Coordinates of C-alpha atoms in Angstrom, one line a residue:
Chain F
M1485 CA 0.0 0.0 0.0
N1486 CA 1.4 3.4 -1.0
L1487 CA 0.6 7.1 -0.7
V1488 CA 0.8 8.7 -4.0
P1489 CA -0.4 11.7 -5.8
I1490 CA -2.6 10.7 -8.6
N1491 CA -4.9 11.8 -11.5
I1492 CA -7.9 10.1 -10.4
D1493 CA -10.1 8.0 -12.8
L1494 CA -13.6 8.6 -11.8
S1495 CA -15.3 5.9 -14.1
L1496 CA -16.2 3.8 -11.1
N1497 CA -18.2 6.4 -9.4
F1498 CA -21.7 4.9 -8.9
F1499 CA -22.7 7.5 -6.4
P1500 CA -22.6 5.3 -3.4
Q1501 CA -24.9 6.1 -0.5
N1502 CA -22.3 5.2 2.2
L1503 CA -19.6 7.8 2.3
W1504 CA -16.0 6.7 2.9
P1505 CA -15.2 7.6 6.4
M1506 CA -11.4 8.1 6.1
S1507 CA -9.9 11.4 4.9
L1508 CA -8.2 10.0 1.9
P1509 CA -9.7 8.3 -1.1
L1510 CA -8.7 4.8 -2.2
V1511 CA -7.3 4.0 -5.7
C1512 CA -6.6 0.5 -7.0
G1513 CA -2.9 0.3 -8.1
A1514 CA -3.4 -2.1 -11.1
D1515 CA -5.7 0.2 -13.1
S1516 CA -5.5 3.6 -11.2
K1517 CA -9.1 3.9 -10.9
L1518 CA -10.8 5.5 -7.6
V1519 CA -12.8 2.8 -5.7
L1520 CA -13.6 4.7 -2.5
G1521 CA -14.0 8.5 -1.6
F1522 CA -15.8 9.6 -4.7
E1523 CA -17.3 12.5 -2.8
R1524 CA -14.0 14.0 -2.0
F1525 CA -12.2 13.8 -5.2
L1526 CA -11.5 17.5 -5.6
G1527 CA -8.7 19.1 -3.6
L1528 CA -9.3 22.2 -1.5
D1529 CA -8.1 24.3 -4.6
G1530 CA -10.7 22.7 -6.9
S1531 CA -8.0 20.7 -8.7
Q1532 CA -8.4 17.0 -9.4
K1533 CA -5.0 16.1 -8.2
Q1534 CA -4.7 15.0 -4.8
M1535 CA -3.2 12.2 -2.4
A1536 CA -4.7 8.8 -2.5
L1537 CA -4.1 5.4 -0.8
V1538 CA -3.3 2.9 -3.5
L1539 CA -4.1 -0.8 -3.2
D1540 CA -2.5 -3.4 -5.2
Q1541 CA -5.6 -4.9 -6.9
K1542 CA -7.7 -4.5 -9.8
A1543 CA -10.8 -2.4 -9.5
H1544 CA -13.2 -5.0 -10.5
E1545 CA -11.8 -7.2 -7.6
L1546 CA -11.6 -4.6 -5.1
L1547 CA -14.8 -2.8 -5.6
P1548 CA -17.1 -5.9 -4.5
Q1549 CA -15.0 -6.3 -1.3
L1550 CA -15.4 -2.7 -0.4
Y1551 CA -19.0 -2.3 -1.0
D1552 CA -21.7 -4.6 0.5
V1553 CA -24.3 -5.3 -2.1
N1554 CA -26.8 -6.3 0.5
Q1555 CA -26.8 -3.0 2.1
M1556 CA -27.4 -1.1 -1.0
S1557 CA -30.6 0.7 -2.3
G1558 CA -32.1 -0.3 -5.5
F1559 CA -30.6 2.1 -7.9
E1560 CA -27.4 2.0 -6.0
F1561 CA -27.3 -1.6 -6.8
L1562 CA -27.9 -1.0 -10.4
R1563 CA -25.2 1.7 -10.8
F1564 CA -22.8 -0.5 -8.9
N1565 CA -23.3 -3.4 -11.3
K1566 CA -23.2 -1.0 -14.2
V1567 CA -19.6 0.2 -13.4
L1568 CA -18.5 -3.5 -12.7
N1569 CA -20.1 -4.4 -16.2
N1570 CA -22.1 -7.1 -14.5
E1571 CA -24.9 -8.6 -16.5
S1572 CA -28.2 -6.9 -15.6
D1573 CA -31.2 -5.6 -17.3
S1574 CA -30.9 -2.3 -15.7
S1575 CA -30.9 0.3 -18.7
T1576 CA -34.5 1.2 -18.5
L1577 CA -34.3 2.0 -14.8
L1578 CA -31.0 3.8 -14.9
A1579 CA -32.4 6.1 -17.7
W1580 CA -34.3 7.8 -14.8
P1581 CA -32.7 11.0 -13.9
L1582 CA -29.7 10.6 -11.3
E1583 CA -31.3 13.3 -9.0
L1584 CA -34.4 10.9 -8.6
Q1585 CA -32.3 7.8 -8.3
L1586 CA -30.4 9.4 -5.5
Y1587 CA -33.6 10.5 -3.9
C1588 CA -34.9 6.9 -4.0
D1589 CA -31.6 5.8 -2.6
Q1590 CA -31.7 8.2 0.2
K1591 CA -35.3 7.0 0.9
K1592 CA -33.9 3.4 1.1
L1593 CA -36.1 2.1 -1.8
G1594 CA -35.0 -1.5 -2.6
L1595 CA -34.8 -3.1 -6.1
K1596 CA -38.3 -4.4 -5.8
N1597 CA -39.8 -1.0 -5.0
I1598 CA -38.2 0.7 -8.1
K1599 CA -38.9 -2.0 -10.6
P1600 CA -42.4 -0.5 -11.3
L1601 CA -40.6 2.6 -12.6
T1602 CA -39.8 0.4 -15.7
Y1603 CA -43.4 0.6 -16.8
V1604 CA -43.8 4.3 -16.4
S1605 CA -41.0 5.6 -18.4
Q1606 CA -43.2 7.5 -20.8
F1607 CA -43.8 9.8 -17.8
M1608 CA -40.1 9.9 -16.8
P1609 CA -39.8 13.8 -16.7
Q1610 CA -43.1 14.4 -15.3
I1611 CA -42.9 12.1 -12.6
S1612 CA -39.4 12.9 -11.7
E1613 CA -40.4 16.6 -11.3
A1614 CA -43.4 15.7 -9.3
L1615 CA -41.4 13.5 -6.9
L1616 CA -38.5 15.7 -6.4
S1617 CA -40.7 18.9 -5.7
L1618 CA -43.1 17.1 -3.5
T1619 CA -40.4 15.3 -1.4
P1620 CA -42.5 12.3 -0.3
T1621 CA -41.3 10.2 2.5
S1622 CA -40.1 6.7 2.0
S1623 CA -43.5 5.0 2.4
Q1624 CA -45.3 7.7 0.3
L1625 CA -42.7 7.2 -2.4
R1626 CA -43.1 3.5 -2.5
E1627 CA -46.9 3.9 -2.7
V1628 CA -46.9 6.6 -5.5
I1629 CA -44.6 4.5 -7.6
E1630 CA -46.9 1.4 -7.2
L1631 CA -49.9 3.3 -7.8
L1632 CA -48.8 5.0 -10.9
C1633 CA -47.4 1.7 -12.3
D1634 CA -50.7 -0.1 -11.7
L1635 CA -52.8 2.9 -13.2
N1636 CA -50.5 3.0 -16.1
F1637 CA -51.2 -0.7 -17.0
Q1638 CA -54.8 0.1 -17.2
N1639 CA -54.3 2.2 -20.3
K1640 CA -56.9 4.8 -19.6
Y1641 CA -55.0 7.6 -18.1
T1642 CA -52.8 10.4 -19.4
W1643 CA -50.4 12.2 -17.3
F1644 CA -53.1 15.2 -17.0
D1645 CA -55.2 12.6 -15.3
L1646 CA -52.6 11.3 -13.1
K1647 CA -50.5 14.4 -12.1
P1648 CA -50.5 15.9 -8.7
K1649 CA -52.9 18.6 -8.2
S1650 CA -51.5 19.9 -4.9
N1651 CA -49.5 18.3 -2.2
I1652 CA -48.3 14.7 -1.8
D1653 CA -51.3 13.5 0.5
E1654 CA -53.9 15.0 -1.9
W1655 CA -52.0 13.1 -4.8
L1656 CA -52.0 9.7 -2.9
K1657 CA -55.6 10.2 -2.3
D1658 CA -56.4 11.0 -5.9
L1659 CA -54.4 8.0 -7.2
N1660 CA -55.9 5.6 -4.5
Q1661 CA -59.4 6.7 -5.7
K1662 CA -58.5 5.9 -9.2
R1663 CA -56.8 2.7 -8.5
F1664 CA -59.3 1.3 -6.0
P1665 CA -62.7 2.9 -7.2
I1666 CA -65.1 0.1 -6.0
T1667 CA -63.6 0.0 -2.4
K1668 CA -63.0 3.9 -2.1
N1669 CA -66.6 4.3 -3.2
A1670 CA -68.0 1.8 -0.7
D1671 CA -66.0 3.6 2.1
T1672 CA -67.4 7.0 1.2
E1673 CA -70.8 5.5 1.3
A1674 CA -70.4 3.9 4.7
K1675 CA -68.8 7.1 6.0
K1676 CA -71.7 9.1 4.7
E1677 CA -74.2 6.5 6.4
L1678 CA -72.3 6.9 9.8
S1679 CA -72.2 10.7 9.6
Q1680 CA -76.1 10.8 9.5
V1681 CA -76.3 8.9 12.8
S1682 CA -76.9 10.8 15.9
W1683 CA -74.2 9.1 18.2
P1684 CA -74.6 9.4 21.9
K1685 CA -72.8 12.2 23.6
G1686 CA -69.1 11.3 24.1
V1687 CA -69.1 8.4 21.6
N1688 CA -66.5 8.7 18.8
A1689 CA -67.5 6.6 15.9
K1690 CA -65.2 6.2 12.8
W1691 CA -64.9 4.2 9.8
E1692 CA -61.3 2.6 9.4
N1693 CA -59.6 0.5 6.7
K1694 CA -56.9 -1.5 7.7
G1695 CA -55.5 -3.6 5.0
D1696 CA -58.3 -5.7 3.5
Q1697 CA -60.6 -5.1 6.5
A1698 CA -62.9 -2.1 6.8
S1699 CA -64.8 -1.6 10.1
L1700 CA -66.6 0.6 12.2
I1701 CA -64.8 1.7 15.4
I1702 CA -66.8 2.8 18.2
Q1703 CA -64.9 4.5 21.3
S1704 CA -66.2 5.9 24.5
R1705 CA -65.0 6.4 28.1
V1706 CA -67.2 4.8 30.6
F1707 CA -66.7 5.8 34.3
S1708 CA -69.7 4.1 36.1
N1709 CA -72.3 1.4 35.7
I1710 CA -75.0 4.1 35.4
Q1711 CA -73.2 5.8 32.6
W1712 CA -72.7 2.3 30.9
K1713 CA -76.3 1.3 31.1
K1714 CA -77.2 4.6 29.7
L1715 CA -74.7 4.3 26.8
R1716 CA -75.8 0.8 26.2
D1717 CA -79.5 1.8 25.8
E1718 CA -78.6 4.8 23.6
L1719 CA -76.4 2.6 21.4
A1720 CA -79.4 0.0 21.2
K1721 CA -81.5 2.6 19.5
I1722 CA -79.1 3.2 16.7
D1723 CA -80.2 1.1 13.7
L1724 CA -77.4 1.0 11.1
S1725 CA -78.4 -0.1 7.6
E1726 CA -76.8 -3.2 6.3
N1727 CA -75.6 -1.0 3.4
T1728 CA -73.0 0.3 5.6
W1729 CA -70.8 -3.0 5.3
K1730 CA -71.8 -3.5 1.8
I1731 CA -69.8 -3.0 -1.3
Chain J
M1079 CA -53.5 -27.5 -24.4
E1080 CA -50.1 -27.8 -26.0
D1081 CA -48.9 -31.2 -27.2
I1082 CA -46.7 -32.2 -24.3
K1083 CA -44.4 -34.4 -26.7
N1084 CA -43.1 -31.1 -28.4
W1085 CA -43.3 -28.9 -25.3
F1086 CA -39.8 -29.2 -23.7
K1087 CA -36.9 -27.6 -25.4
E1088 CA -34.3 -29.0 -23.0
F1089 CA -34.3 -32.3 -21.2
Y1090 CA -31.8 -33.4 -18.5
I1091 CA -31.8 -36.7 -16.4
H1092 CA -29.6 -37.1 -13.5
E1093 CA -27.2 -39.8 -14.0
S1094 CA -28.5 -41.9 -11.0
C1095 CA -32.0 -41.9 -12.8
W1096 CA -30.9 -42.7 -16.1
D1097 CA -31.8 -46.2 -16.3
L1098 CA -34.9 -46.2 -14.2
D1099 CA -38.2 -47.2 -15.8
I1100 CA -39.6 -43.8 -15.4
S1101 CA -36.8 -42.1 -17.2
K1102 CA -36.9 -44.6 -20.1
K1103 CA -40.7 -44.1 -20.3
V1104 CA -40.1 -40.2 -20.5
R1105 CA -37.2 -40.7 -23.0
S1106 CA -39.3 -42.8 -25.3
F1107 CA -42.3 -40.3 -25.1
L1108 CA -40.5 -36.9 -25.8
N1109 CA -39.4 -35.7 -29.2
I1110 CA -36.1 -34.5 -27.7
N1111 CA -32.8 -36.2 -26.7
P1112 CA -32.0 -36.1 -23.0
I1113 CA -28.7 -35.1 -21.5
K1114 CA -27.2 -37.0 -18.8
V1115 CA -25.9 -34.6 -16.0
S1116 CA -24.2 -35.4 -12.5
S1117 CA -25.7 -32.4 -10.7
R1118 CA -28.7 -29.9 -11.3
P1119 CA -28.1 -28.0 -14.5
Y1120 CA -28.1 -24.1 -14.3
S1121 CA -27.1 -24.5 -10.6
N1122 CA -25.7 -21.0 -11.0
I1123 CA -29.3 -19.6 -10.9
S1124 CA -30.9 -19.5 -7.6
G1125 CA -33.2 -17.3 -5.6
N1126 CA -36.1 -15.5 -7.1
L1127 CA -36.4 -16.1 -10.8
S1128 CA -36.9 -13.3 -13.3
G1129 CA -40.0 -13.4 -15.5
Q1130 CA -37.8 -14.7 -18.4
E1131 CA -36.2 -17.3 -16.3
F1132 CA -39.5 -18.4 -15.0
D1133 CA -40.8 -18.8 -18.6
I1134 CA -37.8 -20.9 -19.7
S1135 CA -38.0 -22.9 -16.7
K1136 CA -41.3 -24.4 -18.0
Q1137 CA -39.6 -25.8 -21.0
R1138 CA -36.6 -27.3 -19.4
L1139 CA -37.3 -30.8 -17.9
Y1140 CA -35.1 -32.4 -15.2
L1141 CA -35.6 -36.0 -14.1
T1142 CA -34.1 -36.3 -10.6
R1143 CA -34.4 -37.9 -7.3
H1144 CA -36.3 -36.0 -4.5
E1145 CA -34.4 -35.8 -1.4
G1146 CA -36.3 -35.5 2.0
H1147 CA -39.9 -36.1 2.8
F1148 CA -42.4 -36.2 0.1
F1149 CA -45.6 -36.1 2.3
R1150 CA -46.3 -32.9 4.3
K1151 CA -49.0 -30.9 5.7
C1152 CA -50.5 -28.1 3.5
P1153 CA -49.2 -25.1 5.0
G1154 CA -52.5 -23.2 4.7
T1155 CA -52.3 -19.6 5.7
Q1156 CA -52.2 -17.8 9.0
G1157 CA -55.5 -17.2 10.6
A1158 CA -57.3 -19.4 8.2
A1159 CA -59.5 -22.3 9.0
C1160 CA -57.5 -25.4 8.3
C1161 CA -59.0 -28.1 6.4
N1162 CA -56.4 -30.8 7.2
Y1163 CA -55.0 -31.3 3.9
F1164 CA -51.7 -33.1 3.1
V1165 CA -49.6 -32.7 0.1
L1166 CA -47.4 -35.3 -1.8
N1167 CA -45.1 -33.4 -3.9
L1168 CA -43.9 -35.4 -7.1
G1169 CA -42.5 -32.5 -8.9
Q1170 CA -42.1 -28.9 -9.3
Q1171 CA -43.3 -26.4 -11.9
C1172 CA -46.1 -26.5 -14.3
N1173 CA -46.3 -26.5 -18.2
M1174 CA -49.4 -24.5 -18.0
N1175 CA -49.4 -20.6 -17.6
C1176 CA -51.9 -19.1 -15.3
S1177 CA -51.2 -15.2 -14.7
Y1178 CA -52.2 -15.4 -11.0
C1179 CA -50.2 -18.7 -10.3
Y1180 CA -48.4 -18.6 -6.9
L1181 CA -45.5 -20.7 -8.3
Q1182 CA -44.1 -17.4 -9.8
S1183 CA -43.3 -16.3 -6.2
Y1184 CA -42.4 -19.7 -4.9
I1185 CA -40.1 -21.5 -7.4
N1186 CA -36.5 -20.8 -7.2
S1187 CA -35.2 -23.4 -9.6
P1188 CA -34.9 -22.7 -13.2
L1189 CA -36.3 -26.2 -14.3
T1190 CA -39.3 -28.4 -14.3
Q1191 CA -38.5 -31.1 -12.1
I1192 CA -40.0 -34.6 -12.1
Y1193 CA -39.0 -36.9 -9.1
T1194 CA -38.1 -40.3 -10.2
N1195 CA -38.3 -42.0 -6.9
I1196 CA -42.1 -42.3 -6.6
D1197 CA -41.4 -45.8 -5.0
E1198 CA -40.0 -43.9 -1.8
A1199 CA -42.9 -41.6 -1.8
L1200 CA -45.4 -44.4 -1.6
M1201 CA -43.2 -46.1 1.2
E1202 CA -43.4 -43.0 3.2
L1203 CA -47.2 -43.1 2.7
E1204 CA -47.4 -46.7 3.6
G1205 CA -45.5 -45.9 7.1
I1206 CA -47.8 -43.2 7.7
S1207 CA -50.9 -45.4 7.0
R1208 CA -49.5 -47.9 9.3
Q1209 CA -48.7 -45.5 12.1
F1210 CA -52.3 -44.0 11.8
P1211 CA -54.4 -46.8 10.5
D1212 CA -57.7 -44.9 11.2
A1213 CA -56.6 -41.4 10.2
P1214 CA -58.4 -40.3 7.1
F1215 CA -55.9 -38.3 5.6
R1216 CA -56.6 -36.5 2.4
V1217 CA -53.4 -36.3 0.2
G1218 CA -53.1 -34.2 -2.8
T1219 CA -50.4 -34.3 -5.6
G1220 CA -51.3 -30.8 -7.2
E1221 CA -49.7 -28.3 -5.0
V1222 CA -46.5 -27.4 -6.8
V1223 CA -47.2 -29.3 -10.0
D1224 CA -50.5 -30.0 -11.8
S1225 CA -51.6 -33.5 -11.0
L1226 CA -52.2 -34.7 -14.4
S1227 CA -50.9 -32.3 -17.2
L1228 CA -47.6 -34.3 -17.3
D1229 CA -49.2 -37.7 -16.8
D1230 CA -48.5 -38.7 -20.4
L1231 CA -45.0 -38.6 -19.6
T1232 CA -44.8 -40.2 -16.3
Q1233 CA -47.9 -42.3 -16.1
T1234 CA -47.8 -41.7 -12.2
S1235 CA -51.6 -41.7 -12.1
S1236 CA -52.2 -45.3 -12.6
L1237 CA -49.6 -46.2 -10.1
L1238 CA -51.2 -44.0 -7.5
V1239 CA -54.7 -45.4 -8.2
N1240 CA -53.4 -48.8 -7.9
W1241 CA -51.6 -48.0 -4.6
F1242 CA -54.7 -46.1 -3.1
S1243 CA -57.0 -49.0 -3.9
K1244 CA -55.0 -51.0 -1.4
H1245 CA -55.2 -48.2 1.1
P1246 CA -59.0 -47.4 1.3
K1247 CA -58.7 -45.3 4.5
L1248 CA -56.8 -42.6 2.8
T1249 CA -57.9 -40.2 0.2
L1250 CA -55.9 -39.2 -2.8
E1251 CA -56.7 -36.0 -4.8
F1252 CA -55.6 -35.4 -8.3
K1253 CA -56.0 -31.6 -8.9
T1254 CA -55.8 -30.4 -12.3
K1255 CA -56.6 -27.8 -15.1
S1256 CA -56.1 -30.4 -17.7
N1257 CA -58.5 -32.9 -19.1
N1258 CA -56.0 -35.7 -18.9
V1259 CA -57.7 -38.6 -17.2
K1260 CA -57.3 -41.3 -19.8
N1261 CA -54.4 -42.9 -18.1
F1262 CA -56.3 -44.1 -15.0
V1263 CA -60.1 -43.6 -15.6
N1264 CA -60.7 -47.2 -16.7
L1265 CA -58.8 -48.5 -13.8
N1266 CA -60.3 -50.4 -10.8
H1267 CA -60.3 -48.2 -7.9
A1268 CA -61.6 -48.1 -4.2
G1269 CA -63.6 -44.9 -4.6
N1270 CA -60.8 -43.0 -2.8
V1271 CA -59.3 -41.1 -5.5
V1272 CA -60.8 -37.9 -5.9
V1273 CA -60.2 -36.1 -9.4
S1274 CA -60.7 -32.5 -8.9
F1275 CA -60.7 -29.7 -11.3
S1276 CA -59.8 -26.1 -10.8
I1277 CA -62.5 -24.2 -12.7
N1278 CA -63.3 -20.7 -13.7
P1279 CA -65.7 -19.0 -15.9
E1280 CA -64.8 -19.4 -19.6
V1281 CA -64.0 -15.6 -19.9
I1282 CA -61.3 -16.0 -17.1
V1283 CA -60.0 -19.3 -18.4
N1284 CA -59.5 -17.7 -21.7
S1285 CA -57.8 -14.4 -20.3
E1286 CA -55.8 -15.8 -17.4
E1287 CA -55.4 -19.5 -17.6
H1288 CA -53.1 -19.9 -20.5
R1289 CA -52.4 -23.4 -22.0
T1290 CA -54.9 -25.1 -19.9
A1291 CA -57.9 -27.2 -21.1
S1292 CA -61.0 -25.2 -21.7
L1293 CA -63.8 -25.2 -19.2
Q1294 CA -65.9 -27.4 -21.2
Q1295 CA -63.0 -30.0 -21.7
R1296 CA -62.5 -30.0 -17.9
L1297 CA -66.2 -30.6 -17.1
V1298 CA -66.3 -33.3 -19.8
A1299 CA -63.3 -35.1 -18.2
A1300 CA -64.9 -34.7 -14.7
R1301 CA -68.2 -36.3 -16.3
L1302 CA -66.3 -39.1 -17.4
C1303 CA -64.5 -39.8 -14.1
A1304 CA -67.8 -39.5 -12.3
D1305 CA -69.3 -42.0 -14.9
K1306 CA -66.5 -44.3 -13.8
G1307 CA -67.3 -44.1 -10.2
F1308 CA -64.6 -41.7 -9.3
P1309 CA -65.6 -39.0 -6.9
V1310 CA -65.2 -35.6 -8.3
A1311 CA -64.2 -32.2 -6.8
F1312 CA -63.9 -28.6 -8.0
H1313 CA -62.0 -25.7 -7.0
I1314 CA -63.7 -22.4 -8.1
D1315 CA -60.3 -20.8 -7.1
P1316 CA -59.2 -17.9 -7.5
M1317 CA -62.3 -16.3 -8.1
I1318 CA -61.5 -13.0 -10.0
Y1319 CA -63.7 -9.9 -9.9
V1320 CA -64.2 -9.1 -13.7
P1321 CA -67.1 -7.1 -15.4
D1322 CA -70.3 -9.0 -15.0
W1323 CA -68.6 -11.3 -12.5
E1324 CA -72.0 -12.4 -11.0
M1325 CA -73.3 -13.4 -14.3
H1326 CA -70.4 -15.4 -15.2
Y1327 CA -70.1 -17.3 -11.9
T1328 CA -73.8 -17.9 -11.9
S1329 CA -73.5 -19.6 -15.2
L1330 CA -70.6 -21.5 -14.1
V1331 CA -72.4 -22.8 -11.2
N1332 CA -75.3 -23.6 -13.4
V1333 CA -73.2 -25.5 -15.8
L1334 CA -71.8 -27.6 -12.9
T1335 CA -74.9 -28.3 -11.1
S1336 CA -76.7 -29.4 -14.3
M1337 CA -73.7 -31.8 -15.0
F1338 CA -73.2 -33.3 -11.4
T1339 CA -75.5 -34.2 -8.6
P1340 CA -74.3 -33.4 -4.9
R1341 CA -73.9 -37.1 -4.4
E1342 CA -71.2 -37.3 -7.2
V1343 CA -69.1 -34.2 -6.0
K1344 CA -66.9 -34.8 -3.0
W1345 CA -66.1 -31.2 -2.3
I1346 CA -66.4 -27.7 -3.9
S1347 CA -63.7 -25.3 -2.7
V1348 CA -64.1 -21.6 -3.3
G1349 CA -61.4 -19.1 -2.8
A1350 CA -60.7 -15.6 -4.1
L1351 CA -57.5 -14.1 -5.9
R1352 CA -54.5 -13.8 -3.5
F1353 CA -50.8 -13.6 -3.8
I1354 CA -47.8 -12.3 -2.0
P1355 CA -47.0 -8.5 -2.7
E1356 CA -43.6 -9.8 -4.0
M1357 CA -45.1 -11.5 -7.0
K1358 CA -46.5 -8.2 -8.6
N1359 CA -43.1 -7.5 -10.2
I1360 CA -42.9 -10.8 -12.0
L1361 CA -46.5 -10.6 -12.9
R1362 CA -45.9 -7.1 -14.4
E1363 CA -42.9 -8.4 -16.4
R1364 CA -44.6 -11.7 -17.7
F1365 CA -48.2 -10.4 -18.3
G1366 CA -48.1 -6.6 -18.2
G1367 CA -51.4 -5.0 -19.3
K1368 CA -52.7 -8.2 -20.6
T1369 CA -54.0 -9.6 -17.3
S1370 CA -57.0 -8.4 -15.2
V1371 CA -55.2 -9.7 -12.1
L1372 CA -53.0 -6.5 -11.9
E1373 CA -56.1 -4.3 -12.0
A1374 CA -57.7 -6.2 -9.0
E1375 CA -58.5 -4.2 -6.0
L1376 CA -56.2 -6.0 -3.7
F1377 CA -55.1 -5.0 -0.1
K1378 CA -52.6 -6.4 2.5
S1379 CA -54.4 -9.1 4.4
H1380 CA -53.6 -10.5 8.1
D1381 CA -51.1 -13.1 6.6
G1382 CA -49.3 -10.6 4.4
K1383 CA -51.0 -11.6 1.0
L1384 CA -52.8 -9.3 -1.1
R1385 CA -56.6 -10.0 -1.1
Y1386 CA -59.8 -8.3 -2.1
D1387 CA -61.4 -6.2 0.6
Q1388 CA -63.2 -8.4 3.0
R1389 CA -66.6 -7.1 2.0
L1390 CA -66.0 -7.9 -1.6
R1391 CA -64.7 -11.2 -0.8
N1392 CA -67.9 -11.9 1.4
K1393 CA -70.1 -10.8 -1.5
M1394 CA -68.2 -12.9 -4.1
F1395 CA -68.3 -16.1 -1.9
K1396 CA -71.9 -15.6 -0.8
H1397 CA -72.9 -15.2 -4.5
V1398 CA -71.3 -18.6 -5.4
V1399 CA -72.7 -20.3 -2.3
D1400 CA -76.2 -19.0 -2.8
E1401 CA -76.2 -20.2 -6.4
F1402 CA -75.2 -23.7 -5.3
K1403 CA -77.9 -23.5 -2.5
K1404 CA -80.4 -22.5 -5.2
A1405 CA -79.8 -25.9 -7.2
D1406 CA -79.4 -27.9 -4.0
L1407 CA -78.5 -27.5 -0.4
K1408 CA -76.5 -30.5 -0.5
Y1409 CA -73.5 -29.3 -2.5
P1410 CA -70.5 -29.4 -0.2
V1411 CA -69.1 -25.9 -0.7
F1412 CA -66.2 -24.7 1.6
L1413 CA -63.9 -21.7 1.7
C1414 CA -60.1 -22.3 0.9
M1415 CA -57.5 -20.4 2.9
E1416 CA -60.1 -17.9 4.2
S1417 CA -60.5 -16.0 7.5
H1418 CA -63.2 -16.7 10.0
E1419 CA -64.7 -13.4 9.0
S1420 CA -65.2 -14.8 5.6
W1421 CA -66.9 -17.9 6.9
L1422 CA -69.1 -15.9 9.0
G1423 CA -69.9 -13.5 6.1
T1424 CA -70.5 -16.5 3.8
F1425 CA -72.1 -19.2 5.8
E1426 CA -73.1 -17.3 9.1
T1427 CA -71.2 -20.0 11.0
S1428 CA -67.8 -21.8 11.3
P1429 CA -66.7 -24.6 9.2
R1430 CA -66.9 -27.3 11.7
K1431 CA -70.7 -26.6 12.1
I1432 CA -71.6 -27.1 8.4
A1433 CA -73.0 -30.6 7.5
G1434 CA -71.2 -32.1 4.8
I1435 CA -67.8 -30.5 5.2
E1436 CA -67.5 -30.5 9.0
S1437 CA -65.2 -33.7 8.7
F1438 CA -62.6 -31.9 6.8
F1439 CA -62.0 -29.4 9.7
K1440 CA -61.7 -31.9 12.6
P1441 CA -58.1 -32.1 13.8
L1442 CA -56.1 -35.1 12.7
P1443 CA -53.0 -36.8 14.3
T1444 CA -49.7 -34.7 13.9
V1445 CA -47.3 -36.2 11.3
S1446 CA -43.7 -35.3 11.9
T1447 CA -42.3 -34.7 8.3

């Protein structure tokens, strides 16, 4: 291992998420390519010359030892394989703008989460712009990508129909309504039914969807037996229509 | 259905199985020369298969021994009423191509495997029937391979029918989407081999169940089995929500009930579309916009699988069950891999309280496998 000034070859930069913790970049001796420390290739004066640690191995042998593919996010993994020239069918996904790729990596989206983007590439600039401006959380990002992919397979929506109208929450609501119309309409009807019921004072009744189960949740605090009997009698008077649970 | 003689593009036989009768039978049947191998071909491919690898695996045949147990309890699904089903796996992968097939998320070997040591499978069953002489185990061969679609190659069905005729306490189920019953239908049997057909309305068969027998062909084959005294069964599973689904499923039940009396039908299981979320990517890759399965309104269920909303499932199940009831109350209908909410929503009771099917749900002895 030597310490040498070097003109760094950056062709292996796959924009890794985990930054090299040491102060010097790491270069492989055999082919003079930078394998670690891509983020600090510039010297303080902005020149591309600086000191680097040199390991006596070829880049393609060294890189897999330095980066754990099991820890990589989806796009990061694809970029890593690309610089190593490993066989993979990644060209469609790696055509997405690097900025969006890095955002997805930052949100820890795995390969299976980003794969649906393969099928919405006709909306690439629009989706990228929307996602980067709305800055969804990790779970929101996964959900939007899934929904856009599913809706696009239905072949009945243009980007005008799918695009966000305001914030990320509203966008998700709109996409979910389009993706699950039968279920969402049934929920709307159920909520309407429940809103017309005069619930006893202190009773909180709400319609909740949890996965494949939709249910009515009734909550109340009861402090005495008298209060309980009163509540029970009042609840007994409520006659909910069977339509509430129908779809 | 494709002609199975010309279906496989690659054919491998493990060297230890080369001279076995079953290998000779398959070799003489197929129009392709086999390659003798000392280990599993494509051993570099493992883990989840890509869509392309999965497609290719359907046309690569590998005859090999199965190591380990053949007989095991159906894993069912967490939180579902268990119908005490056992499976006997005699191979892996299927030559047919249903869009919703769970094998897409299950198989991690890039070959269609047929196990050559069926004699050992039968010895294992023999041991279990001796250990539990009174236990009415139901055993199916159609979990990870269709029971009959490759039967012309192996002729396993006749072997099994003969074996089960000597073990009348046990029940064997052939489960298929083919109409290939010719190899066993004329054999003597003990009435304990149930020939079951997975069925769906023709519109779904055409759009989702590729390379399978048509609905009509399956029902004709079932009729032939019933005429020869074999009990028949039907799996209306997975039900798929398509436009006019009520009409399609009504007509399916009408055809079925017009062709079979309740006495001829051992059971009718009903289930709805379900699969693990991880299967969506391979489905997209393999079928894209050509399947209604990707349009289905599915949500994560208690066991992690995607299912229709419970209300929709109840509506679909109740519709089918009511149609059977209209024809005759005695059709033995039950739900497959469904929650107690579904049982209550459909039958208003639990499976152990429904006459005709209650025996399936009674606990059986635990078999260590």
